[in-house]
mmCIF file of C-alpha atoms in Angstrom:
data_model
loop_
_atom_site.group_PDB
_atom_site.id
_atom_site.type_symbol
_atom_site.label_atom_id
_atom_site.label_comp_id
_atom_site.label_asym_id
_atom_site.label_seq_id
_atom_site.Cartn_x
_atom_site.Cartn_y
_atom_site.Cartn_z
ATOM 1 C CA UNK A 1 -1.453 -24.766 12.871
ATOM 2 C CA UNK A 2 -0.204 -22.035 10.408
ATOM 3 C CA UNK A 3 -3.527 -22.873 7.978
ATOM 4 C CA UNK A 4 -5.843 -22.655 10.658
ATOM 5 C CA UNK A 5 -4.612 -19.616 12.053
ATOM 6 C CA UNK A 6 -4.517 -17.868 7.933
ATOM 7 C CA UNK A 7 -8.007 -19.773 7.869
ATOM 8 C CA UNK A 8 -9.239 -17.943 10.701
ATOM 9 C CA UNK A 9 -7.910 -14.485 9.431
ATOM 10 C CA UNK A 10 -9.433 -15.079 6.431
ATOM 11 C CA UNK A 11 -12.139 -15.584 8.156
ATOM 12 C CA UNK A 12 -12.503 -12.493 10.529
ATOM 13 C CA UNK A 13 -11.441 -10.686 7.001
ATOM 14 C CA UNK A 14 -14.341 -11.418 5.427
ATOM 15 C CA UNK A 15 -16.573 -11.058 8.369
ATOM 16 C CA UNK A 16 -15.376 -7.276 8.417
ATOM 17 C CA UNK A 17 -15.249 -6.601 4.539
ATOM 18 C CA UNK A 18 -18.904 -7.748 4.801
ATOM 19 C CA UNK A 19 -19.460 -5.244 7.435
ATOM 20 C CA UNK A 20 -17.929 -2.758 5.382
ATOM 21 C CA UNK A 21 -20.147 -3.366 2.551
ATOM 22 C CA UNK A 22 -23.355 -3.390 4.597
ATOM 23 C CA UNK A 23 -22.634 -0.007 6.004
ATOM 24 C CA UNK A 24 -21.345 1.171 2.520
ATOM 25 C CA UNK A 25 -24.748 -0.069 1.343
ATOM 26 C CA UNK A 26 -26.693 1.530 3.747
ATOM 27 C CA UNK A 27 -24.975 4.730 4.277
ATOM 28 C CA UNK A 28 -27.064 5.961 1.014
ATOM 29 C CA UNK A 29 -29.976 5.697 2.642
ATOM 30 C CA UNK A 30 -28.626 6.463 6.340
ATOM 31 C CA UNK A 31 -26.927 9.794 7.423
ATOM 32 C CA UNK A 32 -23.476 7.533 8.905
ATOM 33 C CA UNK A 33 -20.831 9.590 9.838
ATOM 34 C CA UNK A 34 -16.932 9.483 7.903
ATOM 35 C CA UNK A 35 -15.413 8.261 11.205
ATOM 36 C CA UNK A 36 -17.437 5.184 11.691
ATOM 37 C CA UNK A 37 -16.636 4.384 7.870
ATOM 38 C CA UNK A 38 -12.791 4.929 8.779
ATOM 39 C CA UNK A 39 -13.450 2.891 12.412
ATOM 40 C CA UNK A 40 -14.958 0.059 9.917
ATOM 41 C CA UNK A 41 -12.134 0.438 7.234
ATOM 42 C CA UNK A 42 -8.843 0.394 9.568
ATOM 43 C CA UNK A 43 -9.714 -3.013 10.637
ATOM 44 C CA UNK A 44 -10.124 -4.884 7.175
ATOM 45 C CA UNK A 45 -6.819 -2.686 6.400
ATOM 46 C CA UNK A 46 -4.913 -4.264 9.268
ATOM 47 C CA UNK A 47 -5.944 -8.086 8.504
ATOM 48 C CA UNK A 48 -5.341 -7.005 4.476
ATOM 49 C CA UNK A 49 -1.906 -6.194 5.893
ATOM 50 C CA UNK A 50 -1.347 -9.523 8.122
ATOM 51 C CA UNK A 51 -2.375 -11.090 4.959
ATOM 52 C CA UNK A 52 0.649 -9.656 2.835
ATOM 53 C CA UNK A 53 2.951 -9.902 5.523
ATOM 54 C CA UNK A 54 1.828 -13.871 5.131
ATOM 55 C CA UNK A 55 2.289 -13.989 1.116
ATOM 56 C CA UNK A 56 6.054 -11.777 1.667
ATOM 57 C CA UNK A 57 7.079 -14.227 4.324
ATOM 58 C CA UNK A 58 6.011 -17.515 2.477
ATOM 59 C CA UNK A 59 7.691 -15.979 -0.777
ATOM 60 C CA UNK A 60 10.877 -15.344 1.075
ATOM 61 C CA UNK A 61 10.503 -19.175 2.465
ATOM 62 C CA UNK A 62 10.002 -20.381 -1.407
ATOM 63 C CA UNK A 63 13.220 -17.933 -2.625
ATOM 64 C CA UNK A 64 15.670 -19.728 0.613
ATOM 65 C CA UNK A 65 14.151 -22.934 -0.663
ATOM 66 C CA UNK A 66 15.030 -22.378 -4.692
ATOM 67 C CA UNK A 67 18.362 -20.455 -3.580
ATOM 68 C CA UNK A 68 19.369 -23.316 -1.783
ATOM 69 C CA UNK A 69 18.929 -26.057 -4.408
ATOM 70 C CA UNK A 70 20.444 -23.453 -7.128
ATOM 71 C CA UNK A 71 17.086 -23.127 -9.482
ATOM 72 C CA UNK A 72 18.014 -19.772 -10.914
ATOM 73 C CA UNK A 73 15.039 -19.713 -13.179
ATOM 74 C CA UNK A 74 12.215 -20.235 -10.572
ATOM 75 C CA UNK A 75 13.741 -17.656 -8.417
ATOM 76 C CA UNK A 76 13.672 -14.953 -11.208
ATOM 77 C CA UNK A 77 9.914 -16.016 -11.777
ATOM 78 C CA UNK A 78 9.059 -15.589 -8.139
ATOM 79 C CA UNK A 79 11.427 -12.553 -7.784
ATOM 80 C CA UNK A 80 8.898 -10.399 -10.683
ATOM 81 C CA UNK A 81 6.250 -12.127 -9.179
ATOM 82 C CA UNK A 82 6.929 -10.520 -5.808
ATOM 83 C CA UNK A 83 7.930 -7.193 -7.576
ATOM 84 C CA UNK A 84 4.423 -7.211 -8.991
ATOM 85 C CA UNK A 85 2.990 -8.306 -5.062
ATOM 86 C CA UNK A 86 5.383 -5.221 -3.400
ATOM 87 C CA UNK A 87 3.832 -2.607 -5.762
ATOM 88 C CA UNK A 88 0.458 -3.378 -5.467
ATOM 89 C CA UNK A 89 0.726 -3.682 -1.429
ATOM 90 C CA UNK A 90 2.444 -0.111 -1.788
ATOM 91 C CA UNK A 91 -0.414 0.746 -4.019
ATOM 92 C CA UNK A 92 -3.295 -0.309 -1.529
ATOM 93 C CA UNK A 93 -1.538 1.229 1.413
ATOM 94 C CA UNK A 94 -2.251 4.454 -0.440
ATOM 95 C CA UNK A 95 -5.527 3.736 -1.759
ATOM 96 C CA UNK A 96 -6.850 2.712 1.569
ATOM 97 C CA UNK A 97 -5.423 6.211 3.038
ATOM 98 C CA UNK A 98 -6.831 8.003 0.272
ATOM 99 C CA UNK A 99 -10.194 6.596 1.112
ATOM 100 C CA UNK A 100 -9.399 7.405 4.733
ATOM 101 C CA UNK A 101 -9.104 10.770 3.879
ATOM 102 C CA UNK A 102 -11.824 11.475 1.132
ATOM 103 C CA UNK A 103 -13.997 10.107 3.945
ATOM 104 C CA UNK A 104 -12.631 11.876 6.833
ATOM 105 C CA UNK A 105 -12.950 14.887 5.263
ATOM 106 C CA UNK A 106 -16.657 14.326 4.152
ATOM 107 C CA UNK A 107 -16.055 15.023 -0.017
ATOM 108 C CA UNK A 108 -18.414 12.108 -0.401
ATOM 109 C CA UNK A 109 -21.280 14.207 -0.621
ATOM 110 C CA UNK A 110 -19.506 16.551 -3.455
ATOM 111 C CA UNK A 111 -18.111 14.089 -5.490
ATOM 112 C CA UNK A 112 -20.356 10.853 -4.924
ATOM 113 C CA UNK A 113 -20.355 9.967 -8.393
ATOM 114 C CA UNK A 114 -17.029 8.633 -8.088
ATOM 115 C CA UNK A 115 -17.467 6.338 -5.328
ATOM 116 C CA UNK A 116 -17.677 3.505 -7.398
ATOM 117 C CA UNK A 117 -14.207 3.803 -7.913
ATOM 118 C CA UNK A 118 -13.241 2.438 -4.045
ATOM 119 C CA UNK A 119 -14.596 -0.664 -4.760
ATOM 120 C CA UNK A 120 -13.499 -1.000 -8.186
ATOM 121 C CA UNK A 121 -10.177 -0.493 -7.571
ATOM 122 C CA UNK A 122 -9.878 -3.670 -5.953
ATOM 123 C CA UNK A 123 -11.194 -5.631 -9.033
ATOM 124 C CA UNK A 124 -8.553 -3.860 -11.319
ATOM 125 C CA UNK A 125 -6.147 -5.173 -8.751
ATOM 126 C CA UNK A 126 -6.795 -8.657 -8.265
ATOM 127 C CA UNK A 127 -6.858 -8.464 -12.101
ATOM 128 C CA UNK A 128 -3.736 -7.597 -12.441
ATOM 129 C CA UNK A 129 -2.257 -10.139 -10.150
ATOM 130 C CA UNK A 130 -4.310 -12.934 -11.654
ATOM 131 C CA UNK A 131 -2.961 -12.081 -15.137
ATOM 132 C CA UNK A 132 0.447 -11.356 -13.761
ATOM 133 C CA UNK A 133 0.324 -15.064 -12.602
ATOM 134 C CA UNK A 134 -0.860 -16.103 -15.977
ATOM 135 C CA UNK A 135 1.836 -14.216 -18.276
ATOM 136 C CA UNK A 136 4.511 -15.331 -15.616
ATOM 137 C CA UNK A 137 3.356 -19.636 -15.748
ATOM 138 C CA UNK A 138 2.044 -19.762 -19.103
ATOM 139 C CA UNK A 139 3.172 -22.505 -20.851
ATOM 140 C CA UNK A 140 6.436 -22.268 -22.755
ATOM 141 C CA UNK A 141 9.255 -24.154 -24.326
ATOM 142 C CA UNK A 142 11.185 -23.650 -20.732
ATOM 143 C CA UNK A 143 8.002 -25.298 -18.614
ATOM 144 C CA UNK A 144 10.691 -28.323 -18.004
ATOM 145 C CA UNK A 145 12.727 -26.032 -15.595
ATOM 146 C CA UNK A 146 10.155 -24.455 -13.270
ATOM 147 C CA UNK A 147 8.827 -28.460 -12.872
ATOM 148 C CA UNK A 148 9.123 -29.494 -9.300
ATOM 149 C CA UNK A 149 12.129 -31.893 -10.278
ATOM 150 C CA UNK A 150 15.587 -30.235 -9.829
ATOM 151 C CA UNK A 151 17.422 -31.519 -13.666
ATOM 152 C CA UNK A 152 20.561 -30.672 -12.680
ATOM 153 C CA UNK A 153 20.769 -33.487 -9.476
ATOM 154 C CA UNK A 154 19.795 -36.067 -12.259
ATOM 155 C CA UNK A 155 21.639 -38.650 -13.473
ATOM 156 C CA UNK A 156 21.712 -39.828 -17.000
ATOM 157 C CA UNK A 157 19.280 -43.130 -16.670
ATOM 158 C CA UNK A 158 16.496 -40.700 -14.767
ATOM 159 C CA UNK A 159 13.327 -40.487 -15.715
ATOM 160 C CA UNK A 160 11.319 -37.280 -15.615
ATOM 161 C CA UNK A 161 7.174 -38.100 -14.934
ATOM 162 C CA UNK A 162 5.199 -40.981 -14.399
ATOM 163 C CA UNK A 163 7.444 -44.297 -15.316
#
């Protein structure tokens, strides 16, 4: 039930981000006022929020799980993983207010040439988790410990892999 219901968030999501980019696109052409952009914003803010409250609560299901069976290494991978997560959610809340208020305020018209940046800002920050994921599971001499298979519970005639 829980994948259906993130399924349909994700959903909705998109359905409103591509509403927001329609009326992004056409507000060049069309004189749309700041407070529908901020009535079309808040909502992709709030399901961008259920989202990360998803990711924290799954990640604090993951660190009971590795606390529990004593994997010490995997939790310090998933604890700078989430450090990296928690800053860039804290970083988006204030982006998205910032656009809230350079909208509200109607500065697009004086500084328009930086527009570009709203949407790019989102690139540079998927980028950065994507590459946080790669630095933190690239292959190393240590890939043995953050395998599925808990070492320590195995006795001496185990087999790790395939047999």
């Amino acid at each position: 039930m829980l994948r259906s219901l993130v399924g349909s968030e994700m959903c909705i999501r998109d359905s409103f981000t591509t509403v927001l980019d329609v009326v992004k696109a056409f507000s060049h052409e069309d004189d749309i006022s700041s407070g529908f952009f901020v009535l079309v914003i808040v909502p992709v803010m709030v399901l961008d929020l259920i989202f990360y409250c998803w990711a924290f609560v799954s990640l604090r299901g993951v660190f009971a799980q590795l606390a529990e069976h004593k994997e010490t290494m995997k939790l310090n991978l998933y604890r700078k993983f989430l450090a990296v997560v928690a800053v860039c959610l804290l970083l988006s809340l204030a982006w998205v207010l910032f656009q809230m208020y350079f909208l509200w305020s109607n500065a697009m018209d004086d500084h328009w040439q930086y527009l570009w940046v709203f949407d790019a800002y989102w690139d540079v920050q998927s980028f950065v988790i994507l590459l946080t994921i790669m630095v933190l599971w690239k292959p190393s001499s240590f890939f043995i410990f953050y395998g599925a298979v808990n070492v320590h519970e195995m006795g001496p005639y185990d087999v790790i892999g395939p047999a």
